[in-house]
Amino acid sequence: MAVVISLDAGTTGVRAFAVDEAGDTLGFTYREFTQHFPRPGWVEHDAAEIWDAIVAVTRELLDTLTEPVAAIGITDQRETAVAWDRRTGEPRHRAIVWQDRRTAERCDELDAAGHLPLVRERTGLVLDAYFSASKWEWMLRHGGVEADEHLALGTIDTWLLWKLTGGEVHA
């Protein structure tokens, strides 16, 4: 009987959950990771720590399974922004979490400058610090992240997929 694993990289920890074809639970593992609050309104995660936790909970879960794994799904905290080096897979900055408000003023500036219609047309989104683009801009302008041919940007799920596939998939 085939097994499906769900990997959940949440805001405070990661989970691995396995079900069989009938939807019966076969196993569950969980590990917390560190929340970093460098300033009021700022929230960061160490993406490498999240990866290490994903590997640990997945290995722990796999050790309990007797059937082959047919598929793995990923769910996560969505708008948490990661910048990493394509050569090494190592993060270039702590991930800026969806709750982080450091770019709120920049989003207001862009809105006041009349950029909201373009953002809505191209993305369907509003200008808000919740979304990832302003976080990546902050990393590039203020966080010491260099824009070079080895830079990769993505949300947590993008980075995890990239890591899980050995750098073959960036989606």
PDB file of C-alpha atoms in Angstrom:
ATOM      1  CA  MET A   1       0.000   0.000   0.000  1.00  0.00           C
ATOM      2  CA  ALA A   2       1.409   3.409  -0.981  1.00  0.00           C
ATOM      3  CA  VAL A   3       2.123   6.095   1.586  1.00  0.00           C
ATOM      4  CA  VAL A   4       1.793   9.866   1.205  1.00  0.00           C
ATOM      5  CA  ILE A   5       3.861  12.170   3.396  1.00  0.00           C
ATOM      6  CA  SER A   6       2.959  15.769   4.140  1.00  0.00           C
ATOM      7  CA  LEU A   7       5.739  18.111   5.242  1.00  0.00           C
ATOM      8  CA  ASP A   8       4.523  21.234   7.033  1.00  0.00           C
ATOM      9  CA  ALA A   9       7.020  24.027   7.662  1.00  0.00           C
ATOM     10  CA  GLY A  10       4.906  26.164   9.966  1.00  0.00           C
ATOM     11  CA  THR A  11       5.648  29.383  11.791  1.00  0.00           C
ATOM     12  CA  THR A  12       7.033  27.746  14.941  1.00  0.00           C
ATOM     13  CA  GLY A  13       8.028  24.243  13.865  1.00  0.00           C
ATOM     14  CA  VAL A  14       7.936  21.510  11.247  1.00  0.00           C
ATOM     15  CA  ARG A  15       5.785  18.399  11.017  1.00  0.00           C
ATOM     16  CA  ALA A  16       5.924  15.242   8.951  1.00  0.00           C
ATOM     17  CA  PHE A  17       2.674  13.320   8.654  1.00  0.00           C
ATOM     18  CA  ALA A  18       2.064  10.027   6.818  1.00  0.00           C
ATOM     19  CA  VAL A  19      -1.202   8.502   5.589  1.00  0.00           C
ATOM     20  CA  ASP A  20      -2.027   5.394   3.606  1.00  0.00           C
ATOM     21  CA  GLU A  21      -4.338   5.041   0.593  1.00  0.00           C
ATOM     22  CA  ALA A  22      -7.346   4.706   2.901  1.00  0.00           C
ATOM     23  CA  GLY A  23      -6.463   7.986   4.609  1.00  0.00           C
ATOM     24  CA  ASP A  24      -5.440   6.287   7.840  1.00  0.00           C
ATOM     25  CA  THR A  25      -2.694   7.964   9.837  1.00  0.00           C
ATOM     26  CA  LEU A  26       0.561   6.022   9.835  1.00  0.00           C
ATOM     27  CA  GLY A  27       2.772   8.437  11.717  1.00  0.00           C
ATOM     28  CA  PHE A  28       3.457  11.977  12.858  1.00  0.00           C
ATOM     29  CA  THR A  29       6.651  13.752  13.937  1.00  0.00           C
ATOM     30  CA  TYR A  30       7.264  17.348  15.027  1.00  0.00           C
ATOM     31  CA  ARG A  31      10.199  19.590  15.816  1.00  0.00           C
ATOM     32  CA  GLU A  32      10.237  23.258  16.854  1.00  0.00           C
ATOM     33  CA  PHE A  33      12.719  25.782  15.530  1.00  0.00           C
ATOM     34  CA  THR A  34      13.951  29.129  16.836  1.00  0.00           C
ATOM     35  CA  GLN A  35      12.067  32.384  16.368  1.00  0.00           C
ATOM     36  CA  HIS A  36      14.334  35.448  16.073  1.00  0.00           C
ATOM     37  CA  PHE A  37      13.062  38.930  16.973  1.00  0.00           C
ATOM     38  CA  PRO A  38      15.994  41.295  16.241  1.00  0.00           C
ATOM     39  CA  ARG A  39      13.829  44.434  16.584  1.00  0.00           C
ATOM     40  CA  PRO A  40      10.220  45.223  17.441  1.00  0.00           C
ATOM     41  CA  GLY A  41       8.024  44.199  14.505  1.00  0.00           C
ATOM     42  CA  TRP A  42      10.743  42.035  12.959  1.00  0.00           C
ATOM     43  CA  VAL A  43      10.506  38.235  12.838  1.00  0.00           C
ATOM     44  CA  GLU A  44      13.154  35.997  11.298  1.00  0.00           C
ATOM     45  CA  HIS A  45      13.886  32.283  10.965  1.00  0.00           C
ATOM     46  CA  ASP A  46      17.109  30.489  10.172  1.00  0.00           C
ATOM     47  CA  ALA A  47      16.193  28.665   6.954  1.00  0.00           C
ATOM     48  CA  ALA A  48      19.039  26.177   7.496  1.00  0.00           C
ATOM     49  CA  GLU A  49      17.536  25.290  10.879  1.00  0.00           C
ATOM     50  CA  ILE A  50      14.161  24.727   9.183  1.00  0.00           C
ATOM     51  CA  TRP A  51      15.841  22.457   6.617  1.00  0.00           C
ATOM     52  CA  ASP A  52      17.620  20.502   9.361  1.00  0.00           C
ATOM     53  CA  ALA A  53      14.295  20.074  11.176  1.00  0.00           C
ATOM     54  CA  ILE A  54      12.577  18.902   7.961  1.00  0.00           C
ATOM     55  CA  VAL A  55      15.315  16.315   7.414  1.00  0.00           C
ATOM     56  CA  ALA A  56      15.106  15.135  11.036  1.00  0.00           C
ATOM     57  CA  VAL A  57      11.310  14.738  11.184  1.00  0.00           C
ATOM     58  CA  THR A  58      11.245  13.069   7.770  1.00  0.00           C
ATOM     59  CA  ARG A  59      13.936  10.553   8.739  1.00  0.00           C
ATOM     60  CA  GLU A  60      12.189   9.866  12.031  1.00  0.00           C
ATOM     61  CA  LEU A  61       8.897   9.285  10.227  1.00  0.00           C
ATOM     62  CA  LEU A  62      10.454   7.138   7.484  1.00  0.00           C
ATOM     63  CA  ASP A  63      11.989   4.888  10.140  1.00  0.00           C
ATOM     64  CA  THR A  64       8.461   3.955  11.278  1.00  0.00           C
ATOM     65  CA  LEU A  65       7.040   3.176   7.831  1.00  0.00           C
ATOM     66  CA  THR A  66       6.939  -0.286   6.299  1.00  0.00           C
ATOM     67  CA  GLU A  67       5.419   0.647   2.930  1.00  0.00           C
ATOM     68  CA  PRO A  68       6.973   2.667   0.074  1.00  0.00           C
ATOM     69  CA  VAL A  69       6.383   6.401  -0.165  1.00  0.00           C
ATOM     70  CA  ALA A  70       4.421   7.341  -3.292  1.00  0.00           C
ATOM     71  CA  ALA A  71       4.395  11.113  -2.873  1.00  0.00           C
ATOM     72  CA  ILE A  72       5.454  13.986  -0.661  1.00  0.00           C
ATOM     73  CA  GLY A  73       3.479  17.214  -0.347  1.00  0.00           C
ATOM     74  CA  ILE A  74       4.686  20.479   1.150  1.00  0.00           C
ATOM     75  CA  THR A  75       2.679  23.045   3.043  1.00  0.00           C
ATOM     76  CA  ASP A  76       4.159  26.010   4.825  1.00  0.00           C
ATOM     77  CA  GLN A  77       3.951  29.537   6.130  1.00  0.00           C
ATOM     78  CA  ARG A  78       3.771  30.875   2.550  1.00  0.00           C
ATOM     79  CA  GLU A  79       5.045  34.466   2.449  1.00  0.00           C
ATOM     80  CA  THR A  80       8.210  33.924   4.461  1.00  0.00           C
ATOM     81  CA  ALA A  81      11.024  35.074   2.148  1.00  0.00           C
ATOM     82  CA  VAL A  82      14.315  33.221   1.647  1.00  0.00           C
ATOM     83  CA  ALA A  83      17.456  34.213  -0.284  1.00  0.00           C
ATOM     84  CA  TRP A  84      20.037  31.497  -0.925  1.00  0.00           C
ATOM     85  CA  ASP A  85      23.126  30.667  -2.948  1.00  0.00           C
ATOM     86  CA  ARG A  86      22.453  28.296  -5.861  1.00  0.00           C
ATOM     87  CA  ARG A  87      25.975  26.858  -5.643  1.00  0.00           C
ATOM     88  CA  THR A  88      25.823  25.817  -1.999  1.00  0.00           C
ATOM     89  CA  GLY A  89      22.130  25.865  -1.099  1.00  0.00           C
ATOM     90  CA  GLU A  90      23.028  27.974   1.921  1.00  0.00           C
ATOM     91  CA  PRO A  91      20.817  30.903   2.964  1.00  0.00           C
ATOM     92  CA  ARG A  92      22.341  34.346   2.459  1.00  0.00           C
ATOM     93  CA  HIS A  93      20.177  35.978   5.126  1.00  0.00           C
ATOM     94  CA  ARG A  94      17.787  34.811   7.778  1.00  0.00           C
ATOM     95  CA  ALA A  95      14.356  34.199   6.297  1.00  0.00           C
ATOM     96  CA  ILE A  96      12.036  37.169   6.834  1.00  0.00           C
ATOM     97  CA  VAL A  97       8.796  35.771   8.227  1.00  0.00           C
ATOM     98  CA  TRP A  98       5.291  36.582   6.957  1.00  0.00           C
ATOM     99  CA  GLN A  99       4.549  38.377  10.260  1.00  0.00           C
ATOM    100  CA  ASP A 100       7.490  40.774   9.854  1.00  0.00           C
ATOM    101  CA  ARG A 101       6.514  44.438   9.350  1.00  0.00           C
ATOM    102  CA  ARG A 102       9.899  46.021   8.562  1.00  0.00           C
ATOM    103  CA  THR A 103       8.866  46.852   4.972  1.00  0.00           C
ATOM    104  CA  ALA A 104       5.498  48.446   5.790  1.00  0.00           C
ATOM    105  CA  GLU A 105       6.852  51.965   5.278  1.00  0.00           C
ATOM    106  CA  ARG A 106       8.348  50.991   1.903  1.00  0.00           C
ATOM    107  CA  CYS A 107       5.018  49.530   0.803  1.00  0.00           C
ATOM    108  CA  ASP A 108       3.303  52.781   1.810  1.00  0.00           C
ATOM    109  CA  GLU A 109       5.890  54.737  -0.229  1.00  0.00           C
ATOM    110  CA  LEU A 110       5.232  52.606  -3.303  1.00  0.00           C
ATOM    111  CA  ASP A 111       1.481  53.034  -2.867  1.00  0.00           C
ATOM    112  CA  ALA A 112       1.819  56.814  -2.477  1.00  0.00           C
ATOM    113  CA  ALA A 113       3.957  56.896  -5.637  1.00  0.00           C
ATOM    114  CA  GLY A 114       1.078  55.329  -7.579  1.00  0.00           C
ATOM    115  CA  HIS A 115       2.433  51.786  -7.992  1.00  0.00           C
ATOM    116  CA  LEU A 116      -0.556  49.925  -6.524  1.00  0.00           C
ATOM    117  CA  PRO A 117      -2.444  49.568  -9.863  1.00  0.00           C
ATOM    118  CA  LEU A 118       0.612  47.967 -11.502  1.00  0.00           C
ATOM    119  CA  VAL A 119       1.130  45.595  -8.559  1.00  0.00           C
ATOM    120  CA  ARG A 120      -2.541  44.587  -8.629  1.00  0.00           C
ATOM    121  CA  GLU A 121      -2.515  44.101 -12.401  1.00  0.00           C
ATOM    122  CA  ARG A 122       0.621  41.932 -12.392  1.00  0.00           C
ATOM    123  CA  THR A 123       0.106  39.976  -9.163  1.00  0.00           C
ATOM    124  CA  GLY A 124      -3.479  40.383  -7.993  1.00  0.00           C
ATOM    125  CA  LEU A 125      -2.066  41.507  -4.641  1.00  0.00           C
ATOM    126  CA  VAL A 126      -1.999  44.710  -2.649  1.00  0.00           C
ATOM    127  CA  LEU A 127       1.138  46.468  -1.445  1.00  0.00           C
ATOM    128  CA  ASP A 128       1.677  45.075   2.032  1.00  0.00           C
ATOM    129  CA  ALA A 129       4.668  43.959   4.096  1.00  0.00           C
ATOM    130  CA  TYR A 130       3.009  40.535   4.414  1.00  0.00           C
ATOM    131  CA  PHE A 131       3.995  39.669   0.841  1.00  0.00           C
ATOM    132  CA  SER A 132       7.503  38.571  -0.123  1.00  0.00           C
ATOM    133  CA  ALA A 133       8.665  41.061  -2.768  1.00  0.00           C
ATOM    134  CA  SER A 134       9.304  43.917  -0.350  1.00  0.00           C
ATOM    135  CA  LYS A 135      11.181  41.528   1.941  1.00  0.00           C
ATOM    136  CA  TRP A 136      13.547  40.531  -0.894  1.00  0.00           C
ATOM    137  CA  GLU A 137      14.055  44.192  -1.761  1.00  0.00           C
ATOM    138  CA  TRP A 138      14.953  44.846   1.882  1.00  0.00           C
ATOM    139  CA  MET A 139      17.472  41.962   1.879  1.00  0.00           C
ATOM    140  CA  LEU A 140      19.105  43.382  -1.254  1.00  0.00           C
ATOM    141  CA  ARG A 141      19.134  47.025  -0.135  1.00  0.00           C
ATOM    142  CA  HIS A 142      19.738  46.680   3.602  1.00  0.00           C
ATOM    143  CA  GLY A 143      20.462  43.048   4.477  1.00  0.00           C
ATOM    144  CA  GLY A 144      23.788  42.527   2.746  1.00  0.00           C
ATOM    145  CA  VAL A 145      22.450  40.103   0.134  1.00  0.00           C
ATOM    146  CA  GLU A 146      24.325  40.485  -3.145  1.00  0.00           C
ATOM    147  CA  ALA A 147      22.376  40.270  -6.405  1.00  0.00           C
ATOM    148  CA  ASP A 148      24.592  38.019  -8.508  1.00  0.00           C
ATOM    149  CA  GLU A 149      24.144  35.071 -10.861  1.00  0.00           C
ATOM    150  CA  HIS A 150      24.139  32.648  -7.907  1.00  0.00           C
ATOM    151  CA  LEU A 151      21.307  34.314  -5.981  1.00  0.00           C
ATOM    152  CA  ALA A 152      18.016  32.457  -5.689  1.00  0.00           C
ATOM    153  CA  LEU A 153      14.866  33.892  -4.124  1.00  0.00           C
ATOM    154  CA  GLY A 154      11.746  32.096  -3.002  1.00  0.00           C
ATOM    155  CA  THR A 155       9.337  31.421  -0.211  1.00  0.00           C
ATOM    156  CA  ILE A 156       9.940  28.599   2.275  1.00  0.00           C
ATOM    157  CA  ASP A 157       8.161  26.046   0.070  1.00  0.00           C
ATOM    158  CA  THR A 158      10.252  27.072  -2.945  1.00  0.00           C
ATOM    159  CA  TRP A 159      13.455  26.711  -0.955  1.00  0.00           C
ATOM    160  CA  LEU A 160      12.424  23.344   0.526  1.00  0.00           C
ATOM    161  CA  LEU A 161      11.501  22.030  -2.930  1.00  0.00           C
ATOM    162  CA  TRP A 162      14.851  23.260  -4.228  1.00  0.00           C
ATOM    163  CA  LYS A 163      16.648  21.485  -1.355  1.00  0.00           C
ATOM    164  CA  LEU A 164      14.590  18.272  -1.671  1.00  0.00           C
ATOM    165  CA  THR A 165      15.397  18.032  -5.392  1.00  0.00           C
ATOM    166  CA  GLY A 166      19.093  18.812  -5.029  1.00  0.00           C
ATOM    167  CA  GLY A 167      18.656  22.157  -6.754  1.00  0.00           C
ATOM    168  CA  GLU A 168      16.817  20.731  -9.764  1.00  0.00           C
ATOM    169  CA  VAL A 169      13.476  22.475  -9.144  1.00  0.00           C
ATOM    170  CA  HIS A 170      12.967  26.175  -8.371  1.00  0.00           C
ATOM    171  CA  ALA A 171       9.225  26.734  -8.394  1.00  0.00           C
TER     172      ALA A 171
END
